[in-house]
GROMACS .gro file of C-alpha atoms in nm:
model
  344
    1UNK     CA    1  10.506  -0.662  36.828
    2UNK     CA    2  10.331  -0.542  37.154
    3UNK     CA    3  10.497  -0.272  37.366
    4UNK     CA    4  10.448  -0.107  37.725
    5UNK     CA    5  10.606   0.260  37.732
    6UNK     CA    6  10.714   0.350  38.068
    7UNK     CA    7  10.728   0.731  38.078
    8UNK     CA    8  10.508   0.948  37.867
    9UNK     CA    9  10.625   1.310  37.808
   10UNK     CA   10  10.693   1.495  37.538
   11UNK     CA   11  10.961   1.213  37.339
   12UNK     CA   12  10.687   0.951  37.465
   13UNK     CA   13  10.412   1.089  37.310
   14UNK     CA   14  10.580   1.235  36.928
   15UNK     CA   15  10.680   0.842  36.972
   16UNK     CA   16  10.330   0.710  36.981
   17UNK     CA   17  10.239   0.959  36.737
   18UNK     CA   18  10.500   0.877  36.482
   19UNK     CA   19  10.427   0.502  36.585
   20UNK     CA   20  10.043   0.553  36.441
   21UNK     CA   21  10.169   0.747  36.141
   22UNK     CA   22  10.408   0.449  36.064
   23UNK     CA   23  10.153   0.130  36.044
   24UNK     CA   24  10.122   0.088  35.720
   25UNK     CA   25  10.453   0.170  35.617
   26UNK     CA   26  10.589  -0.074  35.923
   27UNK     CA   27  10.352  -0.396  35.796
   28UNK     CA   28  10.465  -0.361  35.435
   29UNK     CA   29  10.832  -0.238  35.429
   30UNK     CA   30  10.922  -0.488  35.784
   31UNK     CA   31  10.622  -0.743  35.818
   32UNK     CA   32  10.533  -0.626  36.146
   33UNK     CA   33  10.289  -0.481  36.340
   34UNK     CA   34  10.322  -0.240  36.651
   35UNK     CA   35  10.082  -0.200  36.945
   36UNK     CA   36  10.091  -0.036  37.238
   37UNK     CA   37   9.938  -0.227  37.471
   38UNK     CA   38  10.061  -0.058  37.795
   39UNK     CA   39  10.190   0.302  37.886
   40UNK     CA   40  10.267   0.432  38.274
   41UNK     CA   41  10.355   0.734  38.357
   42UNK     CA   42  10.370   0.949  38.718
   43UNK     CA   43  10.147   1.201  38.622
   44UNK     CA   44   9.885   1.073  38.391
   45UNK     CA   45   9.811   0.732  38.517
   46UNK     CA   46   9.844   0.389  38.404
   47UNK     CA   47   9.666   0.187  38.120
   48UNK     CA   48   9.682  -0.190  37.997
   49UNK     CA   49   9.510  -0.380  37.730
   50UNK     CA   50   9.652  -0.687  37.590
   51UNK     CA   51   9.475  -0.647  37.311
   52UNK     CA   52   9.627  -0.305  37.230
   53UNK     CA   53   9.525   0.080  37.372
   54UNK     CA   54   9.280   0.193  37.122
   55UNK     CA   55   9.478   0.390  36.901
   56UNK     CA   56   9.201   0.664  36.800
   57UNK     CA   57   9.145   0.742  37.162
   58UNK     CA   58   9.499   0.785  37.255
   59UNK     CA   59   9.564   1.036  36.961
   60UNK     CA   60   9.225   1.198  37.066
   61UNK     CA   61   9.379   1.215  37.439
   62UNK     CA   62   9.704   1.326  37.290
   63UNK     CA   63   9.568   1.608  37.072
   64UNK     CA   64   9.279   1.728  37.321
   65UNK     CA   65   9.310   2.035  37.537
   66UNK     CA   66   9.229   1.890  37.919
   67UNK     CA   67   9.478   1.703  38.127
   68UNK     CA   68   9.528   1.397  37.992
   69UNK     CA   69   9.401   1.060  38.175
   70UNK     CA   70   9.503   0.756  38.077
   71UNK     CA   71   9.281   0.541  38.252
   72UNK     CA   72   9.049   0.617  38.085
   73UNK     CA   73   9.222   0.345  37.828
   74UNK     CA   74   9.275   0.067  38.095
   75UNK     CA   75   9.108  -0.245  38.041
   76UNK     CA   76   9.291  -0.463  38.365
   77UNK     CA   77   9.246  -0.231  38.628
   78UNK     CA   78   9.567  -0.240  38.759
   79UNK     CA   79   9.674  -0.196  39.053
   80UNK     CA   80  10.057  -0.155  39.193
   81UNK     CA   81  10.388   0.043  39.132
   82UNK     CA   82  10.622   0.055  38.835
   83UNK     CA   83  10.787  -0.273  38.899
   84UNK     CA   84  10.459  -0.450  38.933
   85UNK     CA   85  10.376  -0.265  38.588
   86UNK     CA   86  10.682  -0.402  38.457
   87UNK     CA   87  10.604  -0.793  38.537
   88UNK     CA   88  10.262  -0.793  38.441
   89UNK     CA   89  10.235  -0.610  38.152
   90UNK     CA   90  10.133  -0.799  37.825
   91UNK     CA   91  10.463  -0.643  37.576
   92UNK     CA   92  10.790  -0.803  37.426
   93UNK     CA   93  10.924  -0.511  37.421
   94UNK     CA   94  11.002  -0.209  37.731
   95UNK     CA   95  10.973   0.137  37.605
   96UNK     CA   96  11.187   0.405  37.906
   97UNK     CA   97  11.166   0.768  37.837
   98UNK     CA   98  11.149   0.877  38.194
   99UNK     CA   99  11.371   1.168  38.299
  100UNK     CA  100  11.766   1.126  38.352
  101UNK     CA  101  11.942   1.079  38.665
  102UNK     CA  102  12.288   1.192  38.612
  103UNK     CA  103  12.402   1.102  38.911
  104UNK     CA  104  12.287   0.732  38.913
  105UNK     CA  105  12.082   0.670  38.633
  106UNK     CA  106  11.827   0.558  38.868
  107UNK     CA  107  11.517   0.495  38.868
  108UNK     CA  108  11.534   0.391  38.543
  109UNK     CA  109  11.783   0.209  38.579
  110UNK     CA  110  11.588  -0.048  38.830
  111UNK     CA  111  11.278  -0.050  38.563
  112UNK     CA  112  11.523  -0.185  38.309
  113UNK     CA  113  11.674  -0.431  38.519
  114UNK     CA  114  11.329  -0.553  38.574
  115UNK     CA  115  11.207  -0.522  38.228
  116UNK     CA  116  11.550  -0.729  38.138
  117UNK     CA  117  11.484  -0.989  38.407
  118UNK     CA  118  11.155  -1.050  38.278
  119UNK     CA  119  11.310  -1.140  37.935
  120UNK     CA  120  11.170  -0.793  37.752
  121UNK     CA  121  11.376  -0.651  37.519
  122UNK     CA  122  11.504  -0.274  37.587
  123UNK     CA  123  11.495   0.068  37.466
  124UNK     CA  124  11.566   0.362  37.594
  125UNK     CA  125  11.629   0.758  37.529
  126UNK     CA  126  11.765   0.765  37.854
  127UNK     CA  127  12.132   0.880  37.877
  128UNK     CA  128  12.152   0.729  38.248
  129UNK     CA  129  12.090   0.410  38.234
  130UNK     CA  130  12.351   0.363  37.942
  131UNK     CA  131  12.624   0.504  38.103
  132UNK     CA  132  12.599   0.336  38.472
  133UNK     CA  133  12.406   0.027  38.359
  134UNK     CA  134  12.584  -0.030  37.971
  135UNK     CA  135  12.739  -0.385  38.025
  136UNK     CA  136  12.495  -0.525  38.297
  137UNK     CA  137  12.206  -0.458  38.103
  138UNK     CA  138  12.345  -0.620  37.788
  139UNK     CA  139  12.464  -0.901  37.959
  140UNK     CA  140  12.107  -0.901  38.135
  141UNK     CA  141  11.973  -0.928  37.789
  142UNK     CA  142  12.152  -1.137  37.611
  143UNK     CA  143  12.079  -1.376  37.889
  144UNK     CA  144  11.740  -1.395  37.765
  145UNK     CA  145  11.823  -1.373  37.359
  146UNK     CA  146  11.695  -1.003  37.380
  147UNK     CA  147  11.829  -0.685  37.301
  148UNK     CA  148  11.924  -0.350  37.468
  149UNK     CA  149  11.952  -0.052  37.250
  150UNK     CA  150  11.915   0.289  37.322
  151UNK     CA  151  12.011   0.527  37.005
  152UNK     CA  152  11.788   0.842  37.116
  153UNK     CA  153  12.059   0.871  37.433
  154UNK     CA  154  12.277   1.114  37.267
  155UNK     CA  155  12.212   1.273  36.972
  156UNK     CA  156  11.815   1.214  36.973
  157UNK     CA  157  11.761   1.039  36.645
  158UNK     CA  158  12.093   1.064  36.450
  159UNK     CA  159  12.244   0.732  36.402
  160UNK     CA  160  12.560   0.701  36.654
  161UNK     CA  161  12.601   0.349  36.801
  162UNK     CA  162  12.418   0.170  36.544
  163UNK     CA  163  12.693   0.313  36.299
  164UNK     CA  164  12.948   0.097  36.481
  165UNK     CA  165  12.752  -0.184  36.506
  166UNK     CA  166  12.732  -0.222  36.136
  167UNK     CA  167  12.852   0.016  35.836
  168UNK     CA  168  13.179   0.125  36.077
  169UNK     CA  169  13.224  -0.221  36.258
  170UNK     CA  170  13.536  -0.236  36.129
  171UNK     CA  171  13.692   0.069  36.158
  172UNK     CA  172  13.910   0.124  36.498
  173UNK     CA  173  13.793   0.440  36.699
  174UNK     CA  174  14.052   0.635  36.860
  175UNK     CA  175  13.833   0.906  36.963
  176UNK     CA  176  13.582   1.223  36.908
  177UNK     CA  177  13.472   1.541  36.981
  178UNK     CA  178  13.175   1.807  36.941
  179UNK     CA  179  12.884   1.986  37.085
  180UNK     CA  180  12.688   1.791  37.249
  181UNK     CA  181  12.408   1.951  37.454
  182UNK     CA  182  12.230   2.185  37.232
  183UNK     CA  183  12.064   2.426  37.472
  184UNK     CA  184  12.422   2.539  37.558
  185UNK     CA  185  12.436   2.629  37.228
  186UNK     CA  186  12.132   2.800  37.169
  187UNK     CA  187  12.259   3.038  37.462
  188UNK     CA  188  12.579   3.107  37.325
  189UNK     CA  189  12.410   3.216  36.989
  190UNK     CA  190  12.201   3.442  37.216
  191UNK     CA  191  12.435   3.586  37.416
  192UNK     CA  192  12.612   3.679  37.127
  193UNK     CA  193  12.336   3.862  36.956
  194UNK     CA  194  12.351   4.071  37.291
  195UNK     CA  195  12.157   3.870  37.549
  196UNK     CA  196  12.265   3.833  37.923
  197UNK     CA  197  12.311   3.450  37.985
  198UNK     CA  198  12.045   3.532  38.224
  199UNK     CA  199  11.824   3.645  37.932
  200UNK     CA  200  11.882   3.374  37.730
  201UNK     CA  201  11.799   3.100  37.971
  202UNK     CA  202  11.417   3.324  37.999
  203UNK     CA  203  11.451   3.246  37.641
  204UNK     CA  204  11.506   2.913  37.633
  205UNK     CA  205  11.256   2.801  37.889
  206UNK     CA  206  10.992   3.009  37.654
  207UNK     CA  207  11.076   2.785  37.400
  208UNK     CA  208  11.038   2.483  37.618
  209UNK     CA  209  11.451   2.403  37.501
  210UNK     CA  210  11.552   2.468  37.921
  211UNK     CA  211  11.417   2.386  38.228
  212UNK     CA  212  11.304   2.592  38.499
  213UNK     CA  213  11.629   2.437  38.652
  214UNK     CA  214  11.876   2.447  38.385
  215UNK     CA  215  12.202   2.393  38.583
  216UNK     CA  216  12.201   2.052  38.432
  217UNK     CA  217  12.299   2.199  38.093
  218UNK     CA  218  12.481   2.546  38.189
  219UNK     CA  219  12.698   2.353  38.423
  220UNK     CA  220  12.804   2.068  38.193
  221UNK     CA  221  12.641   1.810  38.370
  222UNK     CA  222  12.405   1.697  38.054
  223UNK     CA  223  12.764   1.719  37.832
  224UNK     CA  224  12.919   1.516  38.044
  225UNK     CA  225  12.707   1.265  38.076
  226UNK     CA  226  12.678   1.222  37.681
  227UNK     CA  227  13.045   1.216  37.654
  228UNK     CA  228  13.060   0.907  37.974
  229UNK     CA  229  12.804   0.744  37.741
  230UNK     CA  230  13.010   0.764  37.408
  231UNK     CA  231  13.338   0.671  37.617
  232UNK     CA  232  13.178   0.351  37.745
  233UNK     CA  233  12.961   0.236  37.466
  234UNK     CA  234  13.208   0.296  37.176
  235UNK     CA  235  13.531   0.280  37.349
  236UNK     CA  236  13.566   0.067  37.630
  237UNK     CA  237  13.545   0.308  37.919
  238UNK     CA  238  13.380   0.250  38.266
  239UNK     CA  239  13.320   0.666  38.348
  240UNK     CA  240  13.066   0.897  38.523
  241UNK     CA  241  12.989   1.241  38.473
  242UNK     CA  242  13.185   1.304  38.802
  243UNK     CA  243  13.494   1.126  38.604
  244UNK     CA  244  13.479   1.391  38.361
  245UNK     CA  245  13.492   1.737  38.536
  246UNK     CA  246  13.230   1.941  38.321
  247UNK     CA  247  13.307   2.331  38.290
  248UNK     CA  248  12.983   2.473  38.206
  249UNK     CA  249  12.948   2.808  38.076
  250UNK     CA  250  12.834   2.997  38.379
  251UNK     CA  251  13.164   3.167  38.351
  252UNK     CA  252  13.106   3.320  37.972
  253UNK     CA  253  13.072   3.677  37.991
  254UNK     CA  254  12.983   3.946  37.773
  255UNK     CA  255  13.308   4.054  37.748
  256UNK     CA  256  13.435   3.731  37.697
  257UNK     CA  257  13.175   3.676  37.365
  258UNK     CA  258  13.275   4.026  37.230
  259UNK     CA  259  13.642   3.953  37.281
  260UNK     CA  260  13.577   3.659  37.105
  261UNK     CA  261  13.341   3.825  36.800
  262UNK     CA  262  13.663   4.092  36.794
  263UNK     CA  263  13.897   3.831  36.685
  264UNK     CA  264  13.652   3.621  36.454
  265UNK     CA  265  13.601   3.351  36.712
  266UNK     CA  266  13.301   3.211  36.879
  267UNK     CA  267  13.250   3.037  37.178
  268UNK     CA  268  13.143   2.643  37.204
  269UNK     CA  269  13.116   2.367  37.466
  270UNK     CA  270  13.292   2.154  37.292
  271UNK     CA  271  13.278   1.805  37.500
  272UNK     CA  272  13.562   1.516  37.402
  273UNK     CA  273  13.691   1.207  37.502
  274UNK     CA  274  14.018   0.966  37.301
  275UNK     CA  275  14.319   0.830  37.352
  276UNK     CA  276  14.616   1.018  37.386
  277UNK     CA  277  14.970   0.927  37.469
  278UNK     CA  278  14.915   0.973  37.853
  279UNK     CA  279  14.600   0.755  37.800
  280UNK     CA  280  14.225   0.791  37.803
  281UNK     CA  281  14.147   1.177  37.812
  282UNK     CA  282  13.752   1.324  37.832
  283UNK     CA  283  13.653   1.712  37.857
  284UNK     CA  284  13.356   1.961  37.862
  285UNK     CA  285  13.485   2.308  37.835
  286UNK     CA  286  13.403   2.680  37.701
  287UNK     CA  287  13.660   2.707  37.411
  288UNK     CA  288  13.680   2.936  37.140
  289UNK     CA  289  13.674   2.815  36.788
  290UNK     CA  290  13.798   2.969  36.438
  291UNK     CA  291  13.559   2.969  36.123
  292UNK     CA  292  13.827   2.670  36.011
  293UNK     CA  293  13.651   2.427  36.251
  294UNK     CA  294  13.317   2.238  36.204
  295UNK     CA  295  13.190   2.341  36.496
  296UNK     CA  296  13.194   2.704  36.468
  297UNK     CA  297  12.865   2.694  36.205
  298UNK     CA  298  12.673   2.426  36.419
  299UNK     CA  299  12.401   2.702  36.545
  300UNK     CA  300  12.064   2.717  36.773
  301UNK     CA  301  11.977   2.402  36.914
  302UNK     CA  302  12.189   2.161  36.690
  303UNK     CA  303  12.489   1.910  36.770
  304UNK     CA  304  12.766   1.772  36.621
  305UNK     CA  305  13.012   1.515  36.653
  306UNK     CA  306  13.284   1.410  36.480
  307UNK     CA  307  13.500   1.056  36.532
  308UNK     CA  308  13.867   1.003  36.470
  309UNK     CA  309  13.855   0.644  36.333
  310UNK     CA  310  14.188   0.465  36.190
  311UNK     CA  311  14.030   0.421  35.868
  312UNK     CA  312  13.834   0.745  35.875
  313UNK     CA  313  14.014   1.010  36.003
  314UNK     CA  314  13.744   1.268  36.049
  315UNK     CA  315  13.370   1.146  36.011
  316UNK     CA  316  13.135   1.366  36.143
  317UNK     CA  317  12.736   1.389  36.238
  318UNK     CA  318  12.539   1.712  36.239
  319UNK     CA  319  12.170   1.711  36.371
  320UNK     CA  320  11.996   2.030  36.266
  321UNK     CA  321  11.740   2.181  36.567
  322UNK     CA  322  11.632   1.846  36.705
  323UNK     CA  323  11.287   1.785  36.837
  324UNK     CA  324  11.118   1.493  37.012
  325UNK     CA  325  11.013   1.406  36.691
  326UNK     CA  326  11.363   1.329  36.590
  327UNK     CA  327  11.424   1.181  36.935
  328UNK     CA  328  11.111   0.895  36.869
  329UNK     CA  329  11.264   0.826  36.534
  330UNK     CA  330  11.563   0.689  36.734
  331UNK     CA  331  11.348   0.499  36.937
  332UNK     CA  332  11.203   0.345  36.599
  333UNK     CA  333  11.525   0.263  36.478
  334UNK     CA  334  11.602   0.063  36.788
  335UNK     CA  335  11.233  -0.114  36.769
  336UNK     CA  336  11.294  -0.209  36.367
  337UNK     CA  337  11.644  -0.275  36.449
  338UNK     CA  338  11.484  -0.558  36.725
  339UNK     CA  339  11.256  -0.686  36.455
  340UNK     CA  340  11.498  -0.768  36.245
  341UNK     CA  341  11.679  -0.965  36.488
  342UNK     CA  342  11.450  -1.151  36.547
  343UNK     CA  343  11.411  -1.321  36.190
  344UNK     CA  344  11.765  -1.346  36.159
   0.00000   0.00000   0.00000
């Protein structure tokens, strides 16, 4: 099973990592064989070789100290921009990682069209292109007997959508609710320990969990989108981010968290989105939460989410400190998960 990864940061590199670590255990557990017979990326060039990138050099490249160069790997000498990547390169199956758009999921968005178009099958970690590109791309798909999926989009590697797409396919979902972006919850934590938010964010972006930028995730923005995602994926919505109205936690103040600590509370972006008897309701606010609720032990970087299903009144998912790591094992799911379908 050949594939071209579009995008090669940090998820795109733990993927091609894990992907090496997993032969063996891929050929005799699901009779298949990956290779990686394309990768593009902005800042480190552009490789093809449709007989697969050597997979000794690209660890060594991966693992060395100097700026990585990928063509060094090429074997076509290519020539052209993404899209031109995208129609020529020798893969079944399109790899995206490239960063979000939460305004319009694009350019991503585009490169999967294309990829779709060209009859490839999909994956993504990319929360954009699932929530402004969910039903077009499966239809785009499905046109060609291929596949979408895109597990990582959320919750990194905990299983969310594949749940309802088998073990809970029957159960009716009426809604759910949880934390959601994790480096919101890493500065809580700190700023409870004593930390300006200020202070924490240094923190964060020490740690490589924010960005140099991080209004994405103090303002609610990445929440949001997560929650549009789950809304239209699981239950039927057409939202944006804009559609949900993120309060970030800009507005959290010292005071605030020791007013909070003084009456055994904590504070949480807790994101939601269900049905309620005025119809279909989504959030992303600061809210305090008593030790009673599940979300008040969900600490550092984690995320939980819980779904209120008919059947199942109160299932929930934790995801302890995530990494890209746990991020590419989503994006194996998705590839096994296309493997399988295709001996069905």
């Amino acid at each position: 099973m050949d594939l071209a990864l579009l995008g090669f940061g940090n998820v795109g590199k733990a993927f091609a990592r894990l992907l090496a670590a997993k032969t063996q255990e891929l050929q005799e557990e699901y009779g298949f064989l990956p290779r990686i017979t394309a990768i593009a990326t902005k800042k480190h060039g552009i490789c093809i070789d449709p007989d697969g990138l050597d997979e000794k050099a690209l660890l060594h490249l991966l693992d060395g100290s100097k700026p990585m160069d990928l063509s060094v790997l090429d074997r076509m000498d290519f020539e052209g921009d993404t899209f031109e990547f995208i129609r020529q390169v020798p893969a079944h199956i399109l790899v995206e990682t490239t960063p979000v758009n939460p305004h319009s999921g694009l350019p991503a968005l585009d490169y999967l069209r294309a990829g779709a178009r060209r009859g490839l099958h999909l994956i993504t970690a990319n929360k954009g292109p699932v929530v402004y590109g969910f039903r077009e791309l499966t239809e785009l798909t499905s046109q060609h007997n291929r596949l979408f999926r895109f597990e990582s989009a959320v919750m990194d590697g905990a299983p969310i959508f594949s749940l309802f797409r088998g073990p809970l396919a029957g159960a009716k979902l009426h809604g759910f609710y949880g934390i959601l972006n994790s480096c919101t919850n890493l500065l809580l934590e700190r700023m409870r320990n004593g930390e300006t938010l200020e202070e924490a964010i240094a923190y964060g972006a020490s740690i490589g969990i924010t960005e140099t930028d991080p209004s994405n995730d103090v303002d609610g923005w990445d929440a949001a989108i997560k929650v549009a995602a789950l809304s239209n994926v699981l239950l039927g919505q057409s939202l944006t981010p804009m559609d949900v109205k993120p309060t970030g936690i800009r507005g959290i103040t010292p005071e605030m968290i020791a007013s909070a600590e003084a009456q055994g509370k904590r504070w949480k972006l807790v994101c939601q989105g269900g049905w309620k008897e005025d119809g279909y309701k989504v959030g992303v606010k600061p809210e305090m939460v008593s030790p009673g609720s599940p979300l008040y032990t969900v600490d550092g970087t984690s995320s939980f989410v819980s779904f209120e299903l008919d059947v199942l009144p109160g299932l929930g998912i934790l995801e302890s400190d995530p990494s890209p790591k746990t991020t590419a094992f989503g994006l194996l799911a998705d590839l096994i998960d296309i493997v399988k379908s295709e001996t069905r």
